């Protein structure tokens, strides 16, 4: 299909270009916005693969939640751009090293698939015969690997509790609104009618 | 040549025609929603509302639109120009493209996605970017504060909306919007709001907060923020925000109609001779009326009260309801296949 090929090249080109721009533009807010564009194009590529559930999840979780927090943090911080660039040369060797390692790994994966006979045939289909994407994924997570999934959930729960414990502070002297108490209040608790004698006060 | 025509151009023309058939009535609906809002609030406050331009003031929205169109678009000199212009466009586009998966009647839908409800959820979770970008790009503290408030508010209420959608999906067994409606056909007692009544109420309150409408219109609180994130926008850029906000209201009302009020299905079986699209539009109008009614009735929430309501009341309640529905379905062996 010509249209699908065109769509693929569109998504792929924009994804690569915006990913490059994420690390090269000067303004950090522009960086985050371009990162969002990259996520979005990755979601488009997922749709082309037939994995529409993953695509929607990528948009909901990464674009809709994670990147929003990211954007908040970047907007709130007053970042000194000149200072940020200063350590660039010091960190360059480490950065290049990580990039090379990642590239070699990706190349190994790609080579493994193409050089081994029959490897492509065992590739898991995003849409198995007869069921939708969502159902196939649901079966894997909730039926085949339910216990492992639960364990992953517990790990996340522990991390969440840890984050709350680390940041929870009890400040003294903060007046909090207790709405239930306000609602429970009746006239006898709050109001007292007194007769004020003339010329004397209370 | 024939392949090119049959394979590409003809479907393309069809799709463009269908898109126009959705978008043009939508924009007219947005224009007349502003008119309806002013009339309804006028009636509630014992006023007349717009009644000068045209019969019963019916041409008022067109006059307003024309006015916005003819004004000068001002871009503040300290603004971040690219982001400043992209933000209203993004808001407007996001409010429009979500309509692609809304089924108006049996088979009357532009794209019958299997993950339709997730698509709408994804698009509405993007809506926050338009506002945050606008607030940041304006380079003004009022706009920025409004954008931050709005961002926090929309992210918070999305969670309870998501959980409510999950509990509806549990009883339907499909992520396809048409299937959700098909599961509710047969009369008003089959509609989801009967079984999920507490969630129906919470959903309506949450979509008020999600669309930044009164009593949760803190992002544009005139008293403190002189209208919030869009304070620096004028003319068409402002109009795009305005259109986007109202189109979002209609969209959320449509979602409410699909999830809880049976979409295009008739309330009583003998009324099925009336086309489904008319029922669907009537239900949207009903939810929209609630939007306007609430705006005229309730004072604005304070920000901490808003957050308390979202995180401490709606989130636990909707979580509990998901658990309850799931347990009920498993215990009574009613899990949809």
CSV table of N, CA and C in Angstrom, one decimal, chain A residues 36-167:
chain,number,residue,atom,x,y,z
A,36,UNK,N,7.3,15.7,23.0
A,36,UNK,CA,5.9,15.3,22.9
A,36,UNK,C,5.6,15.0,21.4
A,37,UNK,N,6.1,15.8,20.5
A,37,UNK,CA,5.9,15.5,19.1
A,37,UNK,C,6.5,14.2,18.7
A,38,UNK,N,7.7,13.9,19.3
A,38,UNK,CA,8.3,12.6,19.0
A,38,UNK,C,7.4,11.4,19.5
A,39,UNK,N,6.9,11.6,20.7
A,39,UNK,CA,6.0,10.5,21.3
A,39,UNK,C,4.8,10.3,20.3
A,40,UNK,N,4.3,11.4,19.9
A,40,UNK,CA,3.1,11.4,19.0
A,40,UNK,C,3.4,10.6,17.8
A,41,UNK,N,4.5,10.9,17.1
A,41,UNK,CA,4.9,10.1,15.9
A,41,UNK,C,5.1,8.7,16.2
A,42,UNK,N,5.7,8.4,17.3
A,42,UNK,CA,5.9,7.0,17.7
A,42,UNK,C,4.6,6.3,17.8
A,43,UNK,N,3.6,7.0,18.4
A,43,UNK,CA,2.2,6.4,18.5
A,43,UNK,C,1.7,6.2,17.1
A,44,UNK,N,1.9,7.1,16.1
A,44,UNK,CA,1.5,6.9,14.8
A,44,UNK,C,2.1,5.6,14.2
A,45,UNK,N,3.4,5.4,14.4
A,45,UNK,CA,4.1,4.2,13.9
A,45,UNK,C,3.5,2.9,14.5
A,46,UNK,N,3.1,3.0,15.8
A,46,UNK,CA,2.4,1.9,16.4
A,46,UNK,C,1.1,1.5,15.7
A,47,UNK,N,0.3,2.6,15.3
A,47,UNK,CA,-0.9,2.4,14.6
A,47,UNK,C,-0.7,1.7,13.3
A,48,UNK,N,0.4,2.1,12.6
A,48,UNK,CA,0.7,1.5,11.3
A,48,UNK,C,1.1,0.0,11.5
A,49,UNK,N,1.7,-0.3,12.6
A,49,UNK,CA,2.0,-1.7,12.9
A,49,UNK,C,0.8,-2.6,13.3
A,50,UNK,N,-0.4,-1.9,13.5
A,50,UNK,CA,-1.5,-2.6,13.9
A,50,UNK,C,-1.7,-2.7,15.4
A,51,UNK,N,-0.8,-2.0,16.2
A,51,UNK,CA,-0.9,-2.1,17.6
A,51,UNK,C,-1.6,-0.8,18.2
A,52,UNK,N,-2.9,-0.7,17.8
A,52,UNK,CA,-3.5,0.6,18.1
A,52,UNK,C,-3.7,0.8,19.6
A,53,UNK,N,-3.8,-0.3,20.4
A,53,UNK,CA,-4.0,-0.1,21.8
A,53,UNK,C,-2.7,0.5,22.4
A,54,UNK,N,-1.5,0.0,22.0
A,54,UNK,CA,-0.3,0.5,22.5
A,54,UNK,C,-0.2,2.0,22.1
A,55,UNK,N,-0.6,2.3,20.9
A,55,UNK,CA,-0.5,3.7,20.4
A,55,UNK,C,-1.3,4.6,21.3
A,56,UNK,N,-2.5,4.2,21.6
A,56,UNK,CA,-3.4,5.1,22.5
A,56,UNK,C,-2.8,5.2,23.9
A,57,UNK,N,-2.3,4.0,24.4
A,57,UNK,CA,-1.7,4.1,25.7
A,57,UNK,C,-0.5,5.0,25.8
A,58,UNK,N,0.3,5.0,24.7
A,58,UNK,CA,1.5,5.8,24.6
A,58,UNK,C,1.0,7.3,24.7
A,59,UNK,N,0.0,7.6,24.0
A,59,UNK,CA,-0.5,9.0,24.0
A,59,UNK,C,-1.1,9.4,25.4
A,60,UNK,N,-1.9,8.5,26.0
A,60,UNK,CA,-2.5,8.8,27.2
A,60,UNK,C,-1.5,8.9,28.4
A,61,UNK,N,-0.6,7.9,28.4
A,61,UNK,CA,0.3,7.9,29.6
A,61,UNK,C,1.5,8.9,29.4
A,62,UNK,N,2.2,8.7,28.3
A,62,UNK,CA,3.4,9.6,28.1
A,62,UNK,C,3.1,11.0,27.8
A,63,UNK,N,2.2,11.2,26.7
A,63,UNK,CA,2.0,12.5,26.3
A,63,UNK,C,1.0,13.2,27.3
A,64,UNK,N,0.0,12.5,27.7
A,64,UNK,CA,-1.1,13.1,28.5
A,64,UNK,C,-0.7,13.3,30.0
A,65,UNK,N,0.2,12.5,30.5
A,65,UNK,CA,0.5,12.6,31.9
A,65,UNK,C,2.0,12.9,32.2
A,66,UNK,N,2.9,12.1,31.7
A,66,UNK,CA,4.3,12.2,32.1
A,66,UNK,C,4.8,13.5,31.5
A,67,UNK,N,4.6,13.8,30.2
A,67,UNK,CA,5.1,15.0,29.6
A,67,UNK,C,4.6,16.2,30.2
A,68,UNK,N,3.3,16.2,30.7
A,68,UNK,CA,2.7,17.4,31.3
A,68,UNK,C,3.5,17.7,32.5
A,69,UNK,N,3.8,16.8,33.4
A,69,UNK,CA,4.5,17.0,34.6
A,69,UNK,C,5.9,17.6,34.2
A,70,UNK,N,6.5,16.9,33.2
A,70,UNK,CA,7.8,17.3,32.7
A,70,UNK,C,7.8,18.8,32.3
A,71,UNK,N,6.7,19.2,31.6
A,71,UNK,CA,6.6,20.5,31.1
A,71,UNK,C,6.4,21.5,32.2
A,72,UNK,N,5.7,21.1,33.2
A,72,UNK,CA,5.5,21.9,34.4
A,72,UNK,C,6.8,22.2,35.1
A,73,UNK,N,7.6,21.2,35.3
A,73,UNK,CA,8.9,21.3,36.0
A,73,UNK,C,9.8,22.3,35.2
A,74,UNK,N,9.8,22.0,33.9
A,74,UNK,CA,10.7,22.9,33.1
A,74,UNK,C,10.3,24.3,33.1
A,75,UNK,N,8.9,24.5,33.0
A,75,UNK,CA,8.4,25.9,33.0
A,75,UNK,C,8.7,26.6,34.3
A,76,UNK,N,8.6,25.9,35.4
A,76,UNK,CA,8.7,26.5,36.7
A,76,UNK,C,10.1,26.8,37.0
A,77,UNK,N,11.1,26.0,36.5
A,77,UNK,CA,12.5,26.2,36.9
A,77,UNK,C,13.0,27.4,36.1
A,78,UNK,N,13.8,28.2,36.7
A,78,UNK,CA,14.5,29.3,36.0
A,78,UNK,C,15.8,28.8,35.6
A,79,UNK,N,15.9,28.3,34.4
A,79,UNK,CA,17.2,27.6,34.0
A,79,UNK,C,18.1,28.6,33.3
A,80,UNK,N,19.3,28.6,33.7
A,80,UNK,CA,20.4,29.4,33.1
A,80,UNK,C,21.0,28.6,31.9
A,81,UNK,N,20.7,29.1,30.7
A,81,UNK,CA,21.0,28.3,29.5
A,81,UNK,C,22.6,28.3,29.3
A,82,UNK,N,23.2,29.4,29.6
A,82,UNK,CA,24.7,29.5,29.4
A,82,UNK,C,25.4,28.5,30.3
A,83,UNK,N,24.9,28.5,31.6
A,83,UNK,CA,25.6,27.6,32.6
A,83,UNK,C,25.4,26.2,32.2
A,84,UNK,N,24.2,25.9,31.6
A,84,UNK,CA,23.9,24.5,31.3
A,84,UNK,C,24.8,24.0,30.2
A,85,UNK,N,25.3,24.9,29.3
A,85,UNK,CA,26.1,24.4,28.2
A,85,UNK,C,27.6,24.2,28.6
A,86,UNK,N,28.0,24.7,29.8
A,86,UNK,CA,29.4,24.8,30.1
A,86,UNK,C,30.0,23.4,30.2
A,87,UNK,N,29.3,22.5,30.9
A,87,UNK,CA,30.0,21.2,31.1
A,87,UNK,C,29.9,20.3,29.8
A,88,UNK,N,29.5,20.8,28.7
A,88,UNK,CA,29.2,20.0,27.5
A,88,UNK,C,30.4,19.1,27.1
A,89,UNK,N,31.6,19.7,27.0
A,89,UNK,CA,32.7,18.9,26.6
A,89,UNK,C,33.1,17.9,27.6
A,90,UNK,N,33.0,18.2,28.9
A,90,UNK,CA,33.4,17.2,29.9
A,90,UNK,C,32.5,15.9,29.8
A,91,UNK,N,31.2,16.1,29.5
A,91,UNK,CA,30.4,15.0,29.5
A,91,UNK,C,30.3,14.3,28.1
A,92,UNK,N,30.9,14.9,27.1
A,92,UNK,CA,30.8,14.4,25.8
A,92,UNK,C,31.3,12.9,25.6
A,93,UNK,N,32.5,12.5,26.2
A,93,UNK,CA,32.9,11.2,26.0
A,93,UNK,C,31.9,10.2,26.6
A,94,UNK,N,31.4,10.4,27.8
A,94,UNK,CA,30.4,9.5,28.4
A,94,UNK,C,29.2,9.4,27.5
A,95,UNK,N,28.7,10.5,27.0
A,95,UNK,CA,27.5,10.5,26.2
A,95,UNK,C,27.8,9.7,24.9
A,96,UNK,N,28.9,9.9,24.3
A,96,UNK,CA,29.3,9.2,23.0
A,96,UNK,C,29.3,7.7,23.3
A,97,UNK,N,29.9,7.4,24.5
A,97,UNK,CA,30.0,6.0,24.9
A,97,UNK,C,28.7,5.3,25.0
A,98,UNK,N,27.7,6.0,25.7
A,98,UNK,CA,26.4,5.4,25.8
A,98,UNK,C,25.7,5.3,24.5
A,99,UNK,N,25.9,6.3,23.6
A,99,UNK,CA,25.3,6.3,22.3
A,99,UNK,C,25.8,5.1,21.5
A,100,UNK,N,27.1,4.9,21.6
A,100,UNK,CA,27.7,3.8,20.8
A,100,UNK,C,27.2,2.4,21.3
A,101,UNK,N,27.1,2.3,22.7
A,101,UNK,CA,26.6,1.0,23.2
A,101,UNK,C,25.2,0.7,22.7
A,102,UNK,N,24.3,1.8,22.8
A,102,UNK,CA,22.9,1.6,22.4
A,102,UNK,C,22.9,1.2,20.9
A,103,UNK,N,23.7,1.9,20.1
A,103,UNK,CA,23.7,1.7,18.7
A,103,UNK,C,24.1,0.2,18.4
A,104,UNK,N,25.2,-0.2,19.1
A,104,UNK,CA,25.6,-1.6,18.8
A,104,UNK,C,24.6,-2.6,19.2
A,105,UNK,N,23.9,-2.3,20.3
A,105,UNK,CA,22.8,-3.3,20.7
A,105,UNK,C,21.7,-3.3,19.7
A,106,UNK,N,21.3,-2.2,19.2
A,106,UNK,CA,20.2,-2.1,18.2
A,106,UNK,C,20.7,-2.8,17.0
A,107,UNK,N,21.9,-2.6,16.6
A,107,UNK,CA,22.4,-3.2,15.4
A,107,UNK,C,22.4,-4.7,15.5
A,108,UNK,N,22.8,-5.2,16.8
A,108,UNK,CA,22.8,-6.7,17.0
A,108,UNK,C,21.4,-7.3,16.9
A,109,UNK,N,20.4,-6.5,17.4
A,109,UNK,CA,19.1,-7.0,17.4
A,109,UNK,C,18.6,-7.1,15.9
A,110,UNK,N,18.9,-6.0,15.2
A,110,UNK,CA,18.5,-6.0,13.7
A,110,UNK,C,19.2,-7.1,13.0
A,111,UNK,N,20.5,-7.3,13.2
A,111,UNK,CA,21.2,-8.3,12.5
A,111,UNK,C,20.7,-9.7,12.8
A,112,UNK,N,20.4,-9.9,14.1
A,112,UNK,CA,19.9,-11.2,14.6
A,112,UNK,C,18.7,-11.6,13.8
A,113,UNK,N,17.8,-10.6,13.7
A,113,UNK,CA,16.5,-11.0,13.0
A,113,UNK,C,16.8,-11.3,11.5
A,114,UNK,N,17.6,-10.5,10.9
A,114,UNK,CA,17.7,-10.7,9.4
A,114,UNK,C,18.6,-11.9,9.1
A,115,UNK,N,19.7,-12.1,9.9
A,115,UNK,CA,20.6,-13.2,9.5
A,115,UNK,C,20.2,-14.6,9.9
A,116,UNK,N,19.4,-14.7,11.0
A,116,UNK,CA,18.9,-16.0,11.4
A,116,UNK,C,17.8,-16.5,10.5
A,117,UNK,N,17.8,-17.7,10.0
A,117,UNK,CA,16.7,-18.2,9.1
A,117,UNK,C,15.5,-18.4,10.0
A,118,UNK,N,14.4,-18.0,9.5
A,118,UNK,CA,13.1,-18.3,10.1
A,118,UNK,C,12.8,-17.4,11.4
A,119,UNK,N,13.7,-16.5,11.7
A,119,UNK,CA,13.5,-15.7,12.9
A,119,UNK,C,12.3,-14.8,12.7
A,120,UNK,N,12.1,-14.3,11.5
A,120,UNK,CA,10.9,-13.3,11.3
A,120,UNK,C,9.6,-14.1,11.5
A,121,UNK,N,9.6,-15.4,11.2
A,121,UNK,CA,8.4,-16.1,11.3
A,121,UNK,C,7.9,-16.3,12.7
A,122,UNK,N,8.8,-16.3,13.7
A,122,UNK,CA,8.3,-16.5,15.1
A,122,UNK,C,8.0,-15.1,15.8
A,123,UNK,N,8.2,-14.0,15.0
A,123,UNK,CA,7.9,-12.7,15.6
A,123,UNK,C,6.5,-12.7,16.0
A,124,UNK,N,6.2,-12.2,17.3
A,124,UNK,CA,4.9,-12.1,17.8
A,124,UNK,C,4.0,-11.2,17.0
A,125,UNK,N,2.9,-11.6,16.5
A,125,UNK,CA,2.0,-10.7,15.8
A,125,UNK,C,1.3,-9.7,16.7
A,126,UNK,N,1.2,-8.4,16.3
A,126,UNK,CA,0.5,-7.5,17.2
A,126,UNK,C,-1.0,-7.8,17.2
A,127,UNK,N,-1.5,-8.4,16.1
A,127,UNK,CA,-2.9,-8.8,16.1
A,127,UNK,C,-3.0,-10.2,15.8
A,128,UNK,N,-3.1,-11.1,16.8
A,128,UNK,CA,-3.3,-12.5,16.5
A,128,UNK,C,-4.6,-12.8,15.8
A,129,UNK,N,-4.7,-14.0,15.2
A,129,UNK,CA,-5.9,-14.3,14.4
A,129,UNK,C,-7.2,-14.3,15.3
A,130,UNK,N,-8.2,-13.6,14.9
A,130,UNK,CA,-9.5,-13.7,15.5
A,130,UNK,C,-9.8,-12.8,16.7
A,131,UNK,N,-8.8,-12.3,17.4
A,131,UNK,CA,-9.1,-11.4,18.5
A,131,UNK,C,-8.5,-10.0,18.2
A,132,UNK,N,-9.1,-9.0,18.9
A,132,UNK,CA,-8.6,-7.7,18.8
A,132,UNK,C,-7.3,-7.5,19.6
A,133,UNK,N,-6.6,-6.4,19.3
A,133,UNK,CA,-5.4,-6.1,19.9
A,133,UNK,C,-5.5,-6.0,21.4
A,134,UNK,N,-6.6,-5.4,21.9
A,134,UNK,CA,-6.8,-5.2,23.3
A,134,UNK,C,-7.0,-6.5,24.0
A,135,UNK,N,-7.8,-7.4,23.4
A,135,UNK,CA,-8.1,-8.7,23.9
A,135,UNK,C,-6.8,-9.5,24.0
A,136,UNK,N,-6.0,-9.5,23.0
A,136,UNK,CA,-4.8,-10.3,23.0
A,136,UNK,C,-3.9,-9.9,24.1
A,137,UNK,N,-3.7,-8.6,24.3
A,137,UNK,CA,-2.9,-8.0,25.3
A,137,UNK,C,-3.4,-8.4,26.7
A,138,UNK,N,-4.8,-8.3,26.8
A,138,UNK,CA,-5.4,-8.6,28.1
A,138,UNK,C,-5.2,-10.0,28.5
A,139,UNK,N,-5.3,-10.9,27.5
A,139,UNK,CA,-5.1,-12.3,27.8
A,139,UNK,C,-3.6,-12.6,28.3
A,140,UNK,N,-2.7,-11.9,27.6
A,140,UNK,CA,-1.3,-12.1,28.0
A,140,UNK,C,-1.1,-11.6,29.5
A,141,UNK,N,-1.6,-10.4,29.7
A,141,UNK,CA,-1.3,-9.8,31.0
A,141,UNK,C,-2.1,-10.4,32.2
A,142,UNK,N,-3.4,-10.6,31.9
A,142,UNK,CA,-4.3,-11.0,33.1
A,142,UNK,C,-4.5,-12.4,33.2
A,143,UNK,N,-4.2,-13.2,32.1
A,143,UNK,CA,-4.4,-14.6,32.2
A,143,UNK,C,-3.1,-15.4,32.2
A,144,UNK,N,-2.2,-15.2,31.2
A,144,UNK,CA,-1.0,-16.0,31.2
A,144,UNK,C,0.0,-15.5,32.2
A,145,UNK,N,0.1,-14.2,32.4
A,145,UNK,CA,1.2,-13.8,33.3
A,145,UNK,C,0.6,-12.9,34.5
A,146,UNK,N,-0.5,-13.4,35.0
A,146,UNK,CA,-1.2,-12.6,36.0
A,146,UNK,C,-0.4,-12.4,37.3
A,147,UNK,N,0.4,-13.4,37.7
A,147,UNK,CA,1.1,-13.2,39.0
A,147,UNK,C,2.3,-12.2,38.8
A,148,UNK,N,3.0,-12.4,37.6
A,148,UNK,CA,4.1,-11.5,37.4
A,148,UNK,C,3.6,-10.0,37.3
A,149,UNK,N,2.4,-9.9,36.7
A,149,UNK,CA,1.8,-8.6,36.6
A,149,UNK,C,1.5,-8.0,37.9
A,150,UNK,N,0.9,-8.9,38.8
A,150,UNK,CA,0.6,-8.4,40.2
A,150,UNK,C,1.9,-8.0,40.9
A,151,UNK,N,3.0,-8.7,40.7
A,151,UNK,CA,4.2,-8.4,41.3
A,151,UNK,C,4.7,-7.1,40.9
A,152,UNK,N,4.6,-6.8,39.6
A,152,UNK,CA,5.0,-5.5,39.0
A,152,UNK,C,4.2,-4.4,39.6
A,153,UNK,N,2.9,-4.7,39.8
A,153,UNK,CA,2.0,-3.7,40.5
A,153,UNK,C,2.5,-3.4,41.9
A,154,UNK,N,2.9,-4.4,42.6
A,154,UNK,CA,3.4,-4.2,44.0
A,154,UNK,C,4.6,-3.4,44.0
A,155,UNK,N,5.5,-3.7,43.1
A,155,UNK,CA,6.8,-2.9,43.0
A,155,UNK,C,6.4,-1.4,42.8
A,156,UNK,N,5.5,-1.1,41.9
A,156,UNK,CA,5.1,0.3,41.7
A,156,UNK,C,4.5,0.9,42.9
A,157,UNK,N,3.7,0.1,43.6
A,157,UNK,CA,3.0,0.6,44.8
A,157,UNK,C,4.0,1.0,45.9
A,158,UNK,N,5.1,0.1,46.0
A,158,UNK,CA,6.1,0.4,47.0
A,158,UNK,C,6.8,1.7,46.6
A,159,UNK,N,7.1,1.9,45.3
A,159,UNK,CA,7.8,3.1,44.8
A,159,UNK,C,6.9,4.3,45.1
A,160,UNK,N,5.6,4.1,44.9
A,160,UNK,CA,4.7,5.3,45.2
A,160,UNK,C,4.7,5.7,46.6
A,161,UNK,N,4.6,4.6,47.5
A,161,UNK,CA,4.6,4.9,48.9
A,161,UNK,C,5.9,5.6,49.3
A,162,UNK,N,7.0,5.1,48.8
A,162,UNK,CA,8.3,5.6,49.1
A,162,UNK,C,8.3,7.1,48.7
A,163,UNK,N,7.8,7.4,47.5
A,163,UNK,CA,7.8,8.8,47.1
A,163,UNK,C,7.0,9.7,48.0
A,164,UNK,N,5.9,9.2,48.5
A,164,UNK,CA,5.1,10.0,49.4
A,164,UNK,C,5.8,10.2,50.7
A,165,UNK,N,6.3,9.1,51.3
A,165,UNK,CA,7.0,9.2,52.6
A,165,UNK,C,8.1,10.2,52.5
A,166,UNK,N,8.9,10.1,51.4
A,166,UNK,CA,10.1,11.0,51.3
A,166,UNK,C,9.7,12.5,51.3
A,167,UNK,N,8.5,12.8,50.7
A,167,UNK,CA,8.1,14.2,50.5
A,167,UNK,C,7.1,14.7,51.5
